Short mmCIF file of C-alpha atoms in Angstrom, two decimals:
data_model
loop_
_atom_site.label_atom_id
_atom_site.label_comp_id
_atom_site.label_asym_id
_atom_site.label_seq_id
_atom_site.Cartn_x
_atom_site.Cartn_y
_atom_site.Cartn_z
CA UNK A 1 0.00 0.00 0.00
CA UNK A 2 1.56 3.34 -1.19
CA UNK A 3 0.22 7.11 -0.99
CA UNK A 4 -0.15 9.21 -3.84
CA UNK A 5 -0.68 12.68 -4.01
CA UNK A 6 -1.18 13.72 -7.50
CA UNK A 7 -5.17 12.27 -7.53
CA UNK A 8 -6.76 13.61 -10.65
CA UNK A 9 -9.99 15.57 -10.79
CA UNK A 10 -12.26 12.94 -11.78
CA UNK A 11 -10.99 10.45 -9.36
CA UNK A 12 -11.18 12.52 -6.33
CA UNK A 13 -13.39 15.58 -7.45
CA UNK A 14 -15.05 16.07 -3.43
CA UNK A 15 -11.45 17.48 -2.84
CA UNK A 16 -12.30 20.91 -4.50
CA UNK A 17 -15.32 21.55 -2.41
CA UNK A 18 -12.66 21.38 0.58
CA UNK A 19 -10.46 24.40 1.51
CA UNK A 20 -6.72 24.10 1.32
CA UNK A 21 -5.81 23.14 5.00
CA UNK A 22 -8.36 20.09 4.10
CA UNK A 23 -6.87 19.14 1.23
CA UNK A 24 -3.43 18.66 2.92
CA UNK A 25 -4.75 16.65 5.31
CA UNK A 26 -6.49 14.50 2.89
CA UNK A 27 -2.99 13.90 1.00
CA UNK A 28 -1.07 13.25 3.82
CA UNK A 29 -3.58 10.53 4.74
CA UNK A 30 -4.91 9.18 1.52
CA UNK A 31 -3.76 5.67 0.78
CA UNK A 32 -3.28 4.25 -2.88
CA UNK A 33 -3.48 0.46 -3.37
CA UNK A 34 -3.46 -1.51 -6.85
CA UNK A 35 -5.51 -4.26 -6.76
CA UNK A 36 -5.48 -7.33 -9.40
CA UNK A 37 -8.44 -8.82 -11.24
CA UNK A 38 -10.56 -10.75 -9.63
CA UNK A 39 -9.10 -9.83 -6.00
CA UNK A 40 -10.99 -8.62 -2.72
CA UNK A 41 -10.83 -4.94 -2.25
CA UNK A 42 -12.93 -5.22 0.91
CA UNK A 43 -14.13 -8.67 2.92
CA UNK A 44 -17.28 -8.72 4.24
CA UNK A 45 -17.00 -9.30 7.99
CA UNK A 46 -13.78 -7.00 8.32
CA UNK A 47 -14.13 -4.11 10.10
CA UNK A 48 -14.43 -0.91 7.68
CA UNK A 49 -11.30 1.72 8.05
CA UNK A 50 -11.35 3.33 5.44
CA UNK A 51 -13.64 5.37 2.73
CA UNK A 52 -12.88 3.73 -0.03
CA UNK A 53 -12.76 4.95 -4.27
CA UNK A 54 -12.12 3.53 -7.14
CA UNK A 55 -9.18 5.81 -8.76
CA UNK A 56 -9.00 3.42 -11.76
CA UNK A 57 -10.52 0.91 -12.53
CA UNK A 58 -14.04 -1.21 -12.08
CA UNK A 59 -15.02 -3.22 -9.12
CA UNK A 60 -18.25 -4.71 -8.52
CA UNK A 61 -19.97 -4.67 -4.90
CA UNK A 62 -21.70 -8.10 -3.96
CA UNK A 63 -22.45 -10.90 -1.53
CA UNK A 64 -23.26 -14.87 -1.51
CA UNK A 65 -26.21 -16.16 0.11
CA UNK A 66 -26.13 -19.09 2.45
CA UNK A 67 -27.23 -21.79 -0.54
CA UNK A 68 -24.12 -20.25 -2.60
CA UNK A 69 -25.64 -17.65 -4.65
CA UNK A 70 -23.83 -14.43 -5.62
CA UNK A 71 -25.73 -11.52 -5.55
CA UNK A 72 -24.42 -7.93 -7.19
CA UNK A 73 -25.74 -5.13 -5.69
CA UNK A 74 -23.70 -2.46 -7.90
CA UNK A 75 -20.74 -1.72 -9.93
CA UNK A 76 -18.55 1.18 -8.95
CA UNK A 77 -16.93 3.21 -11.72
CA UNK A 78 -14.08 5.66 -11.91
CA UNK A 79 -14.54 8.28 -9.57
CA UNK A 80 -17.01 6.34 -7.29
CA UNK A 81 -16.39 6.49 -3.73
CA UNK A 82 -18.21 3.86 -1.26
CA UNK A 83 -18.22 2.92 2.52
CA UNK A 84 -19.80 6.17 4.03
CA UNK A 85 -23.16 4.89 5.50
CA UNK A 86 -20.66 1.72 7.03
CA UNK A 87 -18.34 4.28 8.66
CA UNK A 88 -21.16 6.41 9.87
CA UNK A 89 -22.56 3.25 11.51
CA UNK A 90 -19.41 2.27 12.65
CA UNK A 91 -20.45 -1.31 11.23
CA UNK A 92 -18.33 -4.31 9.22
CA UNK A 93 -18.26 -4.72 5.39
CA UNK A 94 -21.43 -6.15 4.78
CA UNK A 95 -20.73 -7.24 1.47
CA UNK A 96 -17.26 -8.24 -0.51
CA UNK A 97 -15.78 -5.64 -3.13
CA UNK A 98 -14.04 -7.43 -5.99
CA UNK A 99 -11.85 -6.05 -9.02
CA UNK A 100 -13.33 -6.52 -12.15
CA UNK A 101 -10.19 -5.57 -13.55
CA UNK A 102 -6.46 -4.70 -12.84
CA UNK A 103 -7.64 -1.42 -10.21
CA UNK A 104 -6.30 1.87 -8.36
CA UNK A 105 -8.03 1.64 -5.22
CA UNK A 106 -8.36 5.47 -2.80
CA UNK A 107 -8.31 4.76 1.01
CA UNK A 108 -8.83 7.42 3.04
CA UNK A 109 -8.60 6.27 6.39
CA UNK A 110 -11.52 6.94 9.11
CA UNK A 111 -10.33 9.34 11.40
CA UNK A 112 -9.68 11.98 8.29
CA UNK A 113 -12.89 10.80 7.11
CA UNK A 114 -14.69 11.93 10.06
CA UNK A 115 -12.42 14.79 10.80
CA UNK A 116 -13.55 16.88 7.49
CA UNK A 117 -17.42 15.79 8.71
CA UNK A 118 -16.36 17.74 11.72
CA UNK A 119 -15.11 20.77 9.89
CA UNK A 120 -16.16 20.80 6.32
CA UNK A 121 -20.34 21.84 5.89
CA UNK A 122 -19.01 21.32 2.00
CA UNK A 123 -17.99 17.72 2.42
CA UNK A 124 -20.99 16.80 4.28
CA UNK A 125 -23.12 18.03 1.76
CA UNK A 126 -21.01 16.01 -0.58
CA UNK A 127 -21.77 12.64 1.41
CA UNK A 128 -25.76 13.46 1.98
CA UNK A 129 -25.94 13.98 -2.13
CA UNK A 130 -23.44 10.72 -1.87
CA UNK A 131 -26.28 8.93 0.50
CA UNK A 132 -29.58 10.31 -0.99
CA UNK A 133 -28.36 9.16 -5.08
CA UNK A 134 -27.22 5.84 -3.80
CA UNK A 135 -30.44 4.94 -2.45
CA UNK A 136 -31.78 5.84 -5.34
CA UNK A 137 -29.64 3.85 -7.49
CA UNK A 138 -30.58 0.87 -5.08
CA UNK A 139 -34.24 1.48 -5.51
CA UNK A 140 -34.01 1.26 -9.66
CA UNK A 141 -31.62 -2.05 -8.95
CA UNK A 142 -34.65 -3.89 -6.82
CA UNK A 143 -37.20 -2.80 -9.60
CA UNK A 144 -34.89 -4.27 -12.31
CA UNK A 145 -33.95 -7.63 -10.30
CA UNK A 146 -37.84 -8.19 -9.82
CA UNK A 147 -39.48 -6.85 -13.61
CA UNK A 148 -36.81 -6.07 -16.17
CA UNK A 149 -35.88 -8.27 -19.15
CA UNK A 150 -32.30 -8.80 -20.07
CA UNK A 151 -32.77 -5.90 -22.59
CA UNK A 152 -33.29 -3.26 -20.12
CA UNK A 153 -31.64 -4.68 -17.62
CA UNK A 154 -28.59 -4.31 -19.43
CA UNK A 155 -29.89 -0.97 -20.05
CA UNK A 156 -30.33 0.23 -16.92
CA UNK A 157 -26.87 -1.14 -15.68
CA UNK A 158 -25.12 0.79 -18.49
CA UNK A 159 -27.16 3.85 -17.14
CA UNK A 160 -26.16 3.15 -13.72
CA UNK A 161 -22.60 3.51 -14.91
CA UNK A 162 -22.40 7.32 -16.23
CA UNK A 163 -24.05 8.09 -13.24
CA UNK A 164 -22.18 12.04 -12.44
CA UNK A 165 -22.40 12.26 -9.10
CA UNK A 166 -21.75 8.78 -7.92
CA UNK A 167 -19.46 7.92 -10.80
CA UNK A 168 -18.01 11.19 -11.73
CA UNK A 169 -15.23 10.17 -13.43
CA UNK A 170 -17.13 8.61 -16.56
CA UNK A 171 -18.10 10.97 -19.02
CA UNK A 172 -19.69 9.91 -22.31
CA UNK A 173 -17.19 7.03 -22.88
CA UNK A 174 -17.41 4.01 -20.14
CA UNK A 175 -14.37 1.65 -20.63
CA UNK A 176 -16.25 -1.83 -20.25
CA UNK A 177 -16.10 -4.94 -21.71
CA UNK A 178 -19.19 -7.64 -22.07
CA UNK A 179 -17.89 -9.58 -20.24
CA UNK A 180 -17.41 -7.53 -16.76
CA UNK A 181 -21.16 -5.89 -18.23
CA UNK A 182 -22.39 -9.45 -17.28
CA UNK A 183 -20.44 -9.81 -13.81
CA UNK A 184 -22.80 -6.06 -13.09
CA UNK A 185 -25.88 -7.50 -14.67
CA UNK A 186 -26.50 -11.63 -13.82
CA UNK A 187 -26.47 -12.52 -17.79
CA UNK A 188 -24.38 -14.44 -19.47
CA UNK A 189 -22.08 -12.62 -22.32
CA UNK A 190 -23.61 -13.80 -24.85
CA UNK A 191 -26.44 -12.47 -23.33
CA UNK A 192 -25.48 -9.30 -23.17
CA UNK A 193 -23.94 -8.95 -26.31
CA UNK A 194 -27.39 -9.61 -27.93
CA UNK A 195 -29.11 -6.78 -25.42
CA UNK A 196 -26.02 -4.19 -26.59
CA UNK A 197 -26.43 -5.08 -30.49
CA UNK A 198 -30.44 -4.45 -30.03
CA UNK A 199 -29.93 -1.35 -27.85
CA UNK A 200 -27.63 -0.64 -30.25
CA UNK A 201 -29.67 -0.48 -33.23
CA UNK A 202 -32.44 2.08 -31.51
CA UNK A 203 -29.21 4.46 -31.12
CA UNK A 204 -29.33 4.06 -27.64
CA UNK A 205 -25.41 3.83 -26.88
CA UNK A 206 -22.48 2.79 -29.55
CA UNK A 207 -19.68 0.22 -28.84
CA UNK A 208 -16.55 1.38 -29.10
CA UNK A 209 -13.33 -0.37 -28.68
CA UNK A 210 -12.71 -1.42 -25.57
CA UNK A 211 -16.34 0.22 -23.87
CA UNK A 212 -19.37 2.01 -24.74
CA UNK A 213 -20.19 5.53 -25.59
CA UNK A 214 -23.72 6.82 -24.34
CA UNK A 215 -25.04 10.02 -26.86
CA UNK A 216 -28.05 10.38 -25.10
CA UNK A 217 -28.32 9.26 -21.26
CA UNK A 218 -32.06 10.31 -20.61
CA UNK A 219 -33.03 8.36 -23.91
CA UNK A 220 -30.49 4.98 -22.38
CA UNK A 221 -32.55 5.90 -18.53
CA UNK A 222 -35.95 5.72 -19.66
CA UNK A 223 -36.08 2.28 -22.53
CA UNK A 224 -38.80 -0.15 -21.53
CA UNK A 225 -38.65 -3.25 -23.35
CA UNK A 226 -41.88 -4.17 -25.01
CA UNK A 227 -43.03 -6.06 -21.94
CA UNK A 228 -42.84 -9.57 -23.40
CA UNK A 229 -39.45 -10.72 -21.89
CA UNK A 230 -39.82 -9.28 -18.55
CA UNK A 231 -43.36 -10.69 -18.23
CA UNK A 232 -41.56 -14.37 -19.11
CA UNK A 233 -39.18 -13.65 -16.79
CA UNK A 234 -41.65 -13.22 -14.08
CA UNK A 235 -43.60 -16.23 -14.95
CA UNK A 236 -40.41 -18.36 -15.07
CA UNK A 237 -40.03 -17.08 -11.21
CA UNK A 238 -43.64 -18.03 -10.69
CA UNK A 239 -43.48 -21.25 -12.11
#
């Protein structure tokens, strides 16, 4: 574990709502770690020290149930910070963050953490916005777990993803492949090729080497599937 003081704007971008003095403290405290693909960024159980962003990188945040079932609850982008409502609870991971891909993981350790929530009206402003667009974000997840079809699922996760305040670090161009797409959504990647080539072809988003380019994010939020699929779905579960 190294630190590193020369975080970019989009990977840290809460630093410029801090004064000066703050920022100082937050690079003299602020951790950098690399984490490989397919490694543990955070164990659930462990007891939760730090805030934690993704400075490079994708990791997805999930858990397996007691029959052996993995459950993803989100992806976390460039730019994404996590681990707030745990510190402020002063709880254990309740879930396991793993690297998607070869990462640059922020840890800013609790006691700085809770020392600019002391001084700084900005930052806390920054993680109520943080709290309030993540339950949010939840909400849409449970509605697409329970009525979606793998069109809009795929859809909505690719949404999810250029999200600006939670993810501000994406842009217009979300460095992805199908493969870690599925990993975020539950499909297969065949799967989700098919969804990306139909959503595709309504000019929704445009693959690009390497990820996907969104022109128009309201147009991406708000596709319904024609109803078919997601009805199937739901009378698979009922079956």
């Amino acid at each position: 574990m190294t630190r590193d003081y020369t975080e970019s704007e989009g990977s840290c971008a809460w630093m410029h709502v801090l004064t000066e003095h703050e920022r100082e403290r937050v690079r003299g405290s602020l951790h950098r770690q690399n984490v490989d693909a397919g490694a543990m960024v955070c164990h659930r159980g462990d007891e939760a020290r730090y805030w934690v962003g993704v400075l490079d990188g994708l990791v997805k945040i999930s858990s397996v149930s007691v029959s052996g079932k993995s459950l993803t609850y989100t992806g976390v982008a460039p730019g994404g910070w996590f681990g707030e409502g745990t510190l402020l609870k002063g709880e254990h991971w309740r879930y396991d963050v793993i690297a998607l891909r070869n990462s640059h993981i922020g840890l800013l350790p609790a006691e700085c953490f809770f020392w600019l929530l002391d001084r700084s009206l900005e930052f806390n402003r920054v993680i109520v916005n943080q709290l309030n667009e993540r339950l949010g974000q939840f909400i849409g997840q449970l509605q697409i777990d329970r009525l979606s079809g793998a069109d809009e699922r795929v859809a909505r996760t690719v949404a999810a993803m250029f999200h600006p305040i939670l993810y501000p670090g994406v842009d217009r161009w979300l460095r992805i492949s199908q493969e870690e797409l599925g990993y975020l959504c539950g499909l297969s990647r065949q799967r989700v090729n098919k969804a990306l080539s139909h959503l595709c072809s309504l000019g929704l988003l445009q693959l690009r080497y390497g990820g996907i380019e969104v022109p128009d994010l309201n147009a991406l939020r708000a596709y319904e599937s024609d109803g078919a699929e997601g009805e199937a779905s739901v009378l698979r579960g009922l079956g």
